[in-house]
């Protein structure tokens, strides 16, 4: 059975005080999940991943210390292991604090920081070398979809960024399909559009590796996923959860999404 995951990408939002209030509120909600014998590891919830701005990493990790089912990571890493790269952070730093995951290739990194698939492949490799699990983001822009090129484009992103790995490596990563036109716009992909692309991605994985690997890999949907539409999206066969931006900034909304399976 592949993992169900709900991930929160806070992007560049929240003060330290707000961030701590959010995680503490979230923790209380998870602890008080009804029908729970042991709220810390068998509460029937999907795995939760949090991606705060990295300056808050230690503090968020502290709140969820020894807490099964909630993992914390960063939104980006540098592609080099260490050195003279002022302002950057390395996967080793994240791992040494206890962070376990990193987003790689979010469309905002691709668009605003010109990150291309070759660079992202380096980041993926370095993350894994340092024991971080990459959440590799892919997805098309609106003109690509309108031109009917969305499948081809996503295939390209995966081929360059991910499919160079061997079977043992690839099965440990998480893929997030995030159509750029749906991110932060309130215009969610329909459950059918999400399912169609997720099934396509799973088929690509199957063609490149095997059915077994494709079956084991978690593919998240992201793009204006919220407490109202999450259940419909997560009900689709190949949608294994969500990567949530705006709606992950409020404990109530995010927790309702977590409960949407
Ligand atoms: P959104 O962002 O939920 O605010 O659309 C999703 C994302 O960018 O990961």
mmCIF file of C-alpha atoms and ligand atoms in Angstrom:
data_model
loop_
_atom_site.group_PDB
_atom_site.id
_atom_site.type_symbol
_atom_site.label_atom_id
_atom_site.label_comp_id
_atom_site.label_asym_id
_atom_site.label_seq_id
_atom_site.Cartn_x
_atom_site.Cartn_y
_atom_site.Cartn_z
ATOM 1 C CA UNK A 1 0.000 0.000 0.000
ATOM 2 C CA UNK A 2 1.436 3.359 -0.923
ATOM 3 C CA UNK A 3 1.500 6.146 1.624
ATOM 4 C CA UNK A 4 -1.224 8.767 1.875
ATOM 5 C CA UNK A 5 0.305 12.142 2.579
ATOM 6 C CA UNK A 6 -0.913 15.666 3.227
ATOM 7 C CA UNK A 7 1.845 18.267 3.001
ATOM 8 C CA UNK A 8 1.767 21.946 3.908
ATOM 9 C CA UNK A 9 3.955 24.402 2.019
ATOM 10 C CA UNK A 10 3.923 27.664 3.941
ATOM 11 C CA UNK A 11 6.020 29.450 1.330
ATOM 12 C CA UNK A 12 7.329 32.824 2.582
ATOM 13 C CA UNK A 13 4.575 33.417 5.127
ATOM 14 C CA UNK A 14 4.074 33.800 8.902
ATOM 15 C CA UNK A 15 6.082 35.408 11.685
ATOM 16 C CA UNK A 16 7.811 33.118 14.195
ATOM 17 C CA UNK A 17 4.973 33.678 16.642
ATOM 18 C CA UNK A 18 2.317 32.854 14.050
ATOM 19 C CA UNK A 19 4.253 29.796 12.894
ATOM 20 C CA UNK A 20 4.465 28.399 16.415
ATOM 21 C CA UNK A 21 0.814 29.130 17.098
ATOM 22 C CA UNK A 22 -0.083 27.244 13.910
ATOM 23 C CA UNK A 23 1.933 24.126 14.744
ATOM 24 C CA UNK A 24 0.799 24.040 18.348
ATOM 25 C CA UNK A 25 -2.818 24.300 17.288
ATOM 26 C CA UNK A 26 -2.286 21.595 14.711
ATOM 27 C CA UNK A 27 -0.685 19.310 17.269
ATOM 28 C CA UNK A 28 -3.642 19.683 19.641
ATOM 29 C CA UNK A 29 -5.997 18.763 16.801
ATOM 30 C CA UNK A 30 -3.986 15.687 15.845
ATOM 31 C CA UNK A 31 -3.793 14.602 19.496
ATOM 32 C CA UNK A 32 -7.543 14.930 19.893
ATOM 33 C CA UNK A 33 -8.445 13.113 16.745
ATOM 34 C CA UNK A 34 -11.487 11.038 17.783
ATOM 35 C CA UNK A 35 -11.384 7.220 17.833
ATOM 36 C CA UNK A 36 -7.758 7.318 18.685
ATOM 37 C CA UNK A 37 -6.094 4.920 21.054
ATOM 38 C CA UNK A 38 -2.608 6.168 20.549
ATOM 39 C CA UNK A 39 -2.764 9.584 18.950
ATOM 40 C CA UNK A 40 0.918 9.702 18.256
ATOM 41 C CA UNK A 41 1.222 6.863 15.817
ATOM 42 C CA UNK A 42 -1.952 5.025 14.976
ATOM 43 C CA UNK A 43 -4.623 7.613 14.559
ATOM 44 C CA UNK A 44 -5.645 6.630 11.101
ATOM 45 C CA UNK A 45 -4.520 9.953 9.682
ATOM 46 C CA UNK A 46 -2.353 10.222 6.593
ATOM 47 C CA UNK A 47 1.276 11.132 7.071
ATOM 48 C CA UNK A 48 1.639 14.873 7.529
ATOM 49 C CA UNK A 49 4.588 16.814 6.103
ATOM 50 C CA UNK A 50 5.281 20.417 7.013
ATOM 51 C CA UNK A 51 7.430 22.752 4.941
ATOM 52 C CA UNK A 52 7.941 25.920 6.981
ATOM 53 C CA UNK A 53 10.429 28.610 5.933
ATOM 54 C CA UNK A 54 13.760 27.105 6.942
ATOM 55 C CA UNK A 55 14.454 29.706 9.624
ATOM 56 C CA UNK A 56 11.662 28.034 11.618
ATOM 57 C CA UNK A 57 12.817 24.475 10.993
ATOM 58 C CA UNK A 58 14.259 23.837 14.476
ATOM 59 C CA UNK A 59 11.292 25.286 16.268
ATOM 60 C CA UNK A 60 8.750 23.313 14.285
ATOM 61 C CA UNK A 61 10.837 20.159 14.717
ATOM 62 C CA UNK A 62 10.907 20.768 18.463
ATOM 63 C CA UNK A 63 7.094 20.774 18.599
ATOM 64 C CA UNK A 64 6.888 17.457 16.747
ATOM 65 C CA UNK A 65 9.895 15.783 18.351
ATOM 66 C CA UNK A 66 9.498 11.976 18.595
ATOM 67 C CA UNK A 67 6.128 12.367 16.992
ATOM 68 C CA UNK A 68 5.308 9.685 14.486
ATOM 69 C CA UNK A 69 3.262 10.678 11.522
ATOM 70 C CA UNK A 70 4.388 14.302 11.294
ATOM 71 C CA UNK A 71 7.620 15.104 9.457
ATOM 72 C CA UNK A 72 9.223 18.435 8.786
ATOM 73 C CA UNK A 73 11.288 19.594 5.841
ATOM 74 C CA UNK A 74 12.327 22.612 3.810
ATOM 75 C CA UNK A 75 11.055 24.283 0.666
ATOM 76 C CA UNK A 76 14.372 24.315 -1.160
ATOM 77 C CA UNK A 77 18.024 23.299 -0.849
ATOM 78 C CA UNK A 78 21.155 24.262 -2.736
ATOM 79 C CA UNK A 79 22.615 21.874 -5.284
ATOM 80 C CA UNK A 80 26.121 21.954 -3.783
ATOM 81 C CA UNK A 81 26.971 20.247 -0.516
ATOM 82 C CA UNK A 82 28.758 23.175 1.102
ATOM 83 C CA UNK A 83 30.924 26.187 0.456
ATOM 84 C CA UNK A 84 30.838 29.802 -0.607
ATOM 85 C CA UNK A 85 27.161 30.149 -1.474
ATOM 86 C CA UNK A 86 26.024 33.075 0.655
ATOM 87 C CA UNK A 87 22.438 32.808 1.778
ATOM 88 C CA UNK A 88 21.924 29.188 0.749
ATOM 89 C CA UNK A 89 21.298 26.057 2.799
ATOM 90 C CA UNK A 90 22.511 22.522 2.204
ATOM 91 C CA UNK A 91 20.680 19.226 2.680
ATOM 92 C CA UNK A 92 23.267 18.259 5.273
ATOM 93 C CA UNK A 93 22.266 21.229 7.419
ATOM 94 C CA UNK A 94 18.601 20.269 7.171
ATOM 95 C CA UNK A 95 19.303 16.624 7.949
ATOM 96 C CA UNK A 96 21.582 17.507 10.867
ATOM 97 C CA UNK A 97 18.715 19.380 12.523
ATOM 98 C CA UNK A 98 16.334 16.465 12.034
ATOM 99 C CA UNK A 99 14.530 17.618 8.892
ATOM 100 C CA UNK A 100 13.567 14.696 6.661
ATOM 101 C CA UNK A 101 12.122 16.070 3.419
ATOM 102 C CA UNK A 102 12.668 18.810 0.879
ATOM 103 C CA UNK A 103 10.502 20.227 -1.865
ATOM 104 C CA UNK A 104 12.362 20.328 -5.152
ATOM 105 C CA UNK A 105 11.259 22.062 -8.325
ATOM 106 C CA UNK A 106 8.252 23.905 -7.015
ATOM 107 C CA UNK A 107 6.932 26.019 -9.897
ATOM 108 C CA UNK A 108 7.737 29.194 -7.948
ATOM 109 C CA UNK A 109 11.395 28.092 -7.892
ATOM 110 C CA UNK A 110 11.257 27.202 -11.574
ATOM 111 C CA UNK A 111 9.633 30.517 -12.529
ATOM 112 C CA UNK A 112 11.138 33.111 -10.167
ATOM 113 C CA UNK A 113 14.573 31.531 -9.723
ATOM 114 C CA UNK A 114 15.017 30.018 -13.185
ATOM 115 C CA UNK A 115 15.532 26.500 -11.890
ATOM 116 C CA UNK A 116 15.529 24.022 -14.743
ATOM 117 C CA UNK A 117 15.249 20.247 -14.762
ATOM 118 C CA UNK A 118 19.029 19.710 -15.004
ATOM 119 C CA UNK A 119 19.616 21.801 -11.890
ATOM 120 C CA UNK A 120 16.709 20.114 -10.141
ATOM 121 C CA UNK A 121 18.145 16.681 -10.924
ATOM 122 C CA UNK A 122 21.320 17.755 -9.084
ATOM 123 C CA UNK A 123 19.271 18.895 -6.103
ATOM 124 C CA UNK A 124 17.345 15.631 -6.048
ATOM 125 C CA UNK A 125 20.596 13.648 -6.120
ATOM 126 C CA UNK A 126 22.203 15.677 -3.342
ATOM 127 C CA UNK A 127 19.086 15.519 -1.182
ATOM 128 C CA UNK A 128 19.039 11.731 -1.409
ATOM 129 C CA UNK A 129 22.760 11.439 -0.804
ATOM 130 C CA UNK A 130 22.209 13.301 2.451
ATOM 131 C CA UNK A 131 19.209 11.261 3.505
ATOM 132 C CA UNK A 132 16.491 13.782 2.661
ATOM 133 C CA UNK A 133 13.370 12.629 0.838
ATOM 134 C CA UNK A 134 12.668 14.824 -2.184
ATOM 135 C CA UNK A 135 9.132 15.884 -3.021
ATOM 136 C CA UNK A 136 9.619 16.564 -6.713
ATOM 137 C CA UNK A 137 7.116 19.034 -8.147
ATOM 138 C CA UNK A 138 5.995 19.053 -11.747
ATOM 139 C CA UNK A 139 3.168 20.667 -13.639
ATOM 140 C CA UNK A 140 2.267 22.675 -16.687
ATOM 141 C CA UNK A 141 1.376 26.336 -17.229
ATOM 142 C CA UNK A 142 -1.970 27.317 -18.695
ATOM 143 C CA UNK A 143 -0.749 27.906 -22.283
ATOM 144 C CA UNK A 144 0.784 24.412 -22.265
ATOM 145 C CA UNK A 145 -2.541 22.905 -21.277
ATOM 146 C CA UNK A 146 -4.434 24.997 -23.787
ATOM 147 C CA UNK A 147 -2.054 23.828 -26.489
ATOM 148 C CA UNK A 148 -2.575 20.222 -25.397
ATOM 149 C CA UNK A 149 1.079 19.894 -24.373
ATOM 150 C CA UNK A 150 0.585 19.238 -20.672
ATOM 151 C CA UNK A 151 1.284 15.499 -20.743
ATOM 152 C CA UNK A 152 4.405 15.949 -22.825
ATOM 153 C CA UNK A 153 5.658 18.713 -20.554
ATOM 154 C CA UNK A 154 5.145 16.780 -17.327
ATOM 155 C CA UNK A 155 6.788 13.721 -18.908
ATOM 156 C CA UNK A 156 9.791 15.862 -19.786
ATOM 157 C CA UNK A 157 10.069 17.269 -16.252
ATOM 158 C CA UNK A 158 9.987 13.774 -14.792
ATOM 159 C CA UNK A 159 12.361 12.300 -17.328
ATOM 160 C CA UNK A 160 15.044 14.907 -16.659
ATOM 161 C CA UNK A 161 14.482 15.441 -12.960
ATOM 162 C CA UNK A 162 13.673 11.928 -11.738
ATOM 163 C CA UNK A 163 13.939 9.067 -14.219
ATOM 164 C CA UNK A 164 17.725 8.955 -14.154
ATOM 165 C CA UNK A 165 17.449 7.186 -10.767
ATOM 166 C CA UNK A 166 17.523 3.471 -10.313
ATOM 167 C CA UNK A 167 14.545 1.539 -8.928
ATOM 168 C CA UNK A 168 15.777 1.500 -5.360
ATOM 169 C CA UNK A 169 16.250 5.248 -5.358
ATOM 170 C CA UNK A 170 13.121 6.324 -7.169
ATOM 171 C CA UNK A 171 10.720 4.410 -4.974
ATOM 172 C CA UNK A 172 11.707 6.594 -2.017
ATOM 173 C CA UNK A 173 10.787 9.898 -3.542
ATOM 174 C CA UNK A 174 7.408 11.626 -3.631
ATOM 175 C CA UNK A 175 5.993 13.296 -6.713
ATOM 176 C CA UNK A 176 3.693 16.317 -6.558
ATOM 177 C CA UNK A 177 1.667 17.250 -9.616
ATOM 178 C CA UNK A 178 0.877 20.942 -9.424
ATOM 179 C CA UNK A 179 -0.653 22.594 -12.474
ATOM 180 C CA UNK A 180 0.756 26.123 -12.326
ATOM 181 C CA UNK A 181 -2.578 27.664 -13.348
ATOM 182 C CA UNK A 182 -4.150 26.207 -10.207
ATOM 183 C CA UNK A 183 -1.532 27.397 -7.699
ATOM 184 C CA UNK A 184 -2.763 30.218 -5.508
ATOM 185 C CA UNK A 185 -5.505 31.067 -8.007
ATOM 186 C CA UNK A 186 -8.498 29.410 -6.393
ATOM 187 C CA UNK A 187 -8.949 27.558 -9.668
ATOM 188 C CA UNK A 188 -8.440 23.913 -8.699
ATOM 189 C CA UNK A 189 -7.964 21.194 -11.275
ATOM 190 C CA UNK A 190 -11.138 19.119 -11.363
ATOM 191 C CA UNK A 191 -10.830 15.703 -9.711
ATOM 192 C CA UNK A 192 -11.014 14.220 -13.235
ATOM 193 C CA UNK A 193 -8.185 16.425 -14.522
ATOM 194 C CA UNK A 194 -6.066 15.526 -11.494
ATOM 195 C CA UNK A 195 -6.801 11.814 -11.837
ATOM 196 C CA UNK A 196 -6.049 11.886 -15.560
ATOM 197 C CA UNK A 197 -2.583 13.374 -14.997
ATOM 198 C CA UNK A 198 -1.822 11.227 -11.946
ATOM 199 C CA UNK A 199 -2.726 8.071 -13.869
ATOM 200 C CA UNK A 200 -0.506 9.271 -16.703
ATOM 201 C CA UNK A 201 2.411 9.867 -14.318
ATOM 202 C CA UNK A 202 1.934 6.439 -12.767
ATOM 203 C CA UNK A 203 1.932 4.904 -16.237
ATOM 204 C CA UNK A 204 5.184 6.724 -17.048
ATOM 205 C CA UNK A 205 6.737 5.308 -13.884
ATOM 206 C CA UNK A 206 5.471 1.860 -14.762
ATOM 207 C CA UNK A 207 6.866 2.088 -18.315
ATOM 208 C CA UNK A 208 10.202 3.336 -17.068
ATOM 209 C CA UNK A 209 10.549 1.046 -14.044
ATOM 210 C CA UNK A 210 7.819 -1.456 -13.278
ATOM 211 C CA UNK A 211 4.216 -1.783 -12.274
ATOM 212 C CA UNK A 212 5.300 -2.577 -8.754
ATOM 213 C CA UNK A 213 7.319 0.634 -8.375
ATOM 214 C CA UNK A 214 4.526 2.700 -9.932
ATOM 215 C CA UNK A 215 2.097 1.182 -7.481
ATOM 216 C CA UNK A 216 4.271 2.020 -4.484
ATOM 217 C CA UNK A 217 4.936 5.662 -5.292
ATOM 218 C CA UNK A 218 2.956 8.465 -3.716
ATOM 219 C CA UNK A 219 1.723 11.159 -6.107
ATOM 220 C CA UNK A 220 0.309 14.299 -4.513
ATOM 221 C CA UNK A 221 -1.945 16.882 -6.090
ATOM 222 C CA UNK A 222 -1.308 20.590 -5.463
ATOM 223 C CA UNK A 223 -3.041 23.758 -6.610
ATOM 224 C CA UNK A 224 -5.817 25.488 -4.670
ATOM 225 C CA UNK A 225 -6.604 22.308 -2.782
ATOM 226 C CA UNK A 226 -8.699 23.275 0.248
ATOM 227 C CA UNK A 227 -10.958 21.924 2.974
ATOM 228 C CA UNK A 228 -13.921 21.953 0.582
ATOM 229 C CA UNK A 229 -12.459 20.179 -2.422
ATOM 230 C CA UNK A 230 -9.853 17.881 -0.828
ATOM 231 C CA UNK A 231 -12.165 14.908 -0.236
ATOM 232 C CA UNK A 232 -13.249 14.786 -3.880
ATOM 233 C CA UNK A 233 -9.671 15.010 -5.100
ATOM 234 C CA UNK A 234 -8.330 12.451 -2.608
ATOM 235 C CA UNK A 235 -11.113 10.034 -3.546
ATOM 236 C CA UNK A 236 -9.522 9.575 -6.960
ATOM 237 C CA UNK A 237 -7.640 6.349 -7.379
ATOM 238 C CA UNK A 238 -4.256 7.806 -8.247
ATOM 239 C CA UNK A 239 -4.361 10.893 -6.027
ATOM 240 C CA UNK A 240 -2.512 9.932 -2.849
ATOM 241 C CA UNK A 241 -2.872 13.236 -1.050
ATOM 242 C CA UNK A 242 -2.092 16.897 -1.456
ATOM 243 C CA UNK A 243 0.562 19.573 -1.364
ATOM 244 C CA UNK A 244 -1.249 22.491 0.188
ATOM 245 C CA UNK A 245 -0.179 26.123 0.049
ATOM 246 C CA UNK A 246 -2.620 28.806 1.208
ATOM 247 C CA UNK A 247 -4.913 26.437 3.109
ATOM 248 C CA UNK A 248 -2.000 25.065 5.157
ATOM 249 C CA UNK A 249 -1.601 28.412 6.935
ATOM 250 C CA UNK A 250 -4.710 27.904 9.064
ATOM 251 C CA UNK A 251 -4.729 24.965 11.458
ATOM 252 C CA UNK A 252 -8.472 24.441 11.072
ATOM 253 C CA UNK A 253 -8.406 24.306 7.275
ATOM 254 C CA UNK A 254 -5.260 22.213 7.109
ATOM 255 C CA UNK A 255 -6.565 19.728 9.649
ATOM 256 C CA UNK A 256 -9.829 19.379 7.731
ATOM 257 C CA UNK A 257 -7.781 18.556 4.654
ATOM 258 C CA UNK A 258 -5.800 15.987 6.672
ATOM 259 C CA UNK A 259 -9.106 14.386 7.632
ATOM 260 C CA UNK A 260 -10.341 14.302 4.046
ATOM 261 C CA UNK A 261 -9.399 10.707 3.216
HETATM 262 P P1 LIG B 1 -1.926 26.681 -3.150
HETATM 263 O O1 LIG B 1 -0.399 26.327 -3.365
HETATM 264 O O2 LIG B 1 -2.539 25.554 -2.369
HETATM 265 O O3 LIG B 1 -1.931 27.972 -2.405
HETATM 266 O O4 LIG B 1 -2.535 26.791 -4.525
HETATM 267 C C1 LIG B 1 0.018 25.002 -3.596
HETATM 268 C C2 LIG B 1 1.509 24.946 -3.760
HETATM 269 O O5 LIG B 1 2.085 25.894 -4.305
HETATM 270 O O6 LIG B 1 2.159 23.980 -3.327
#
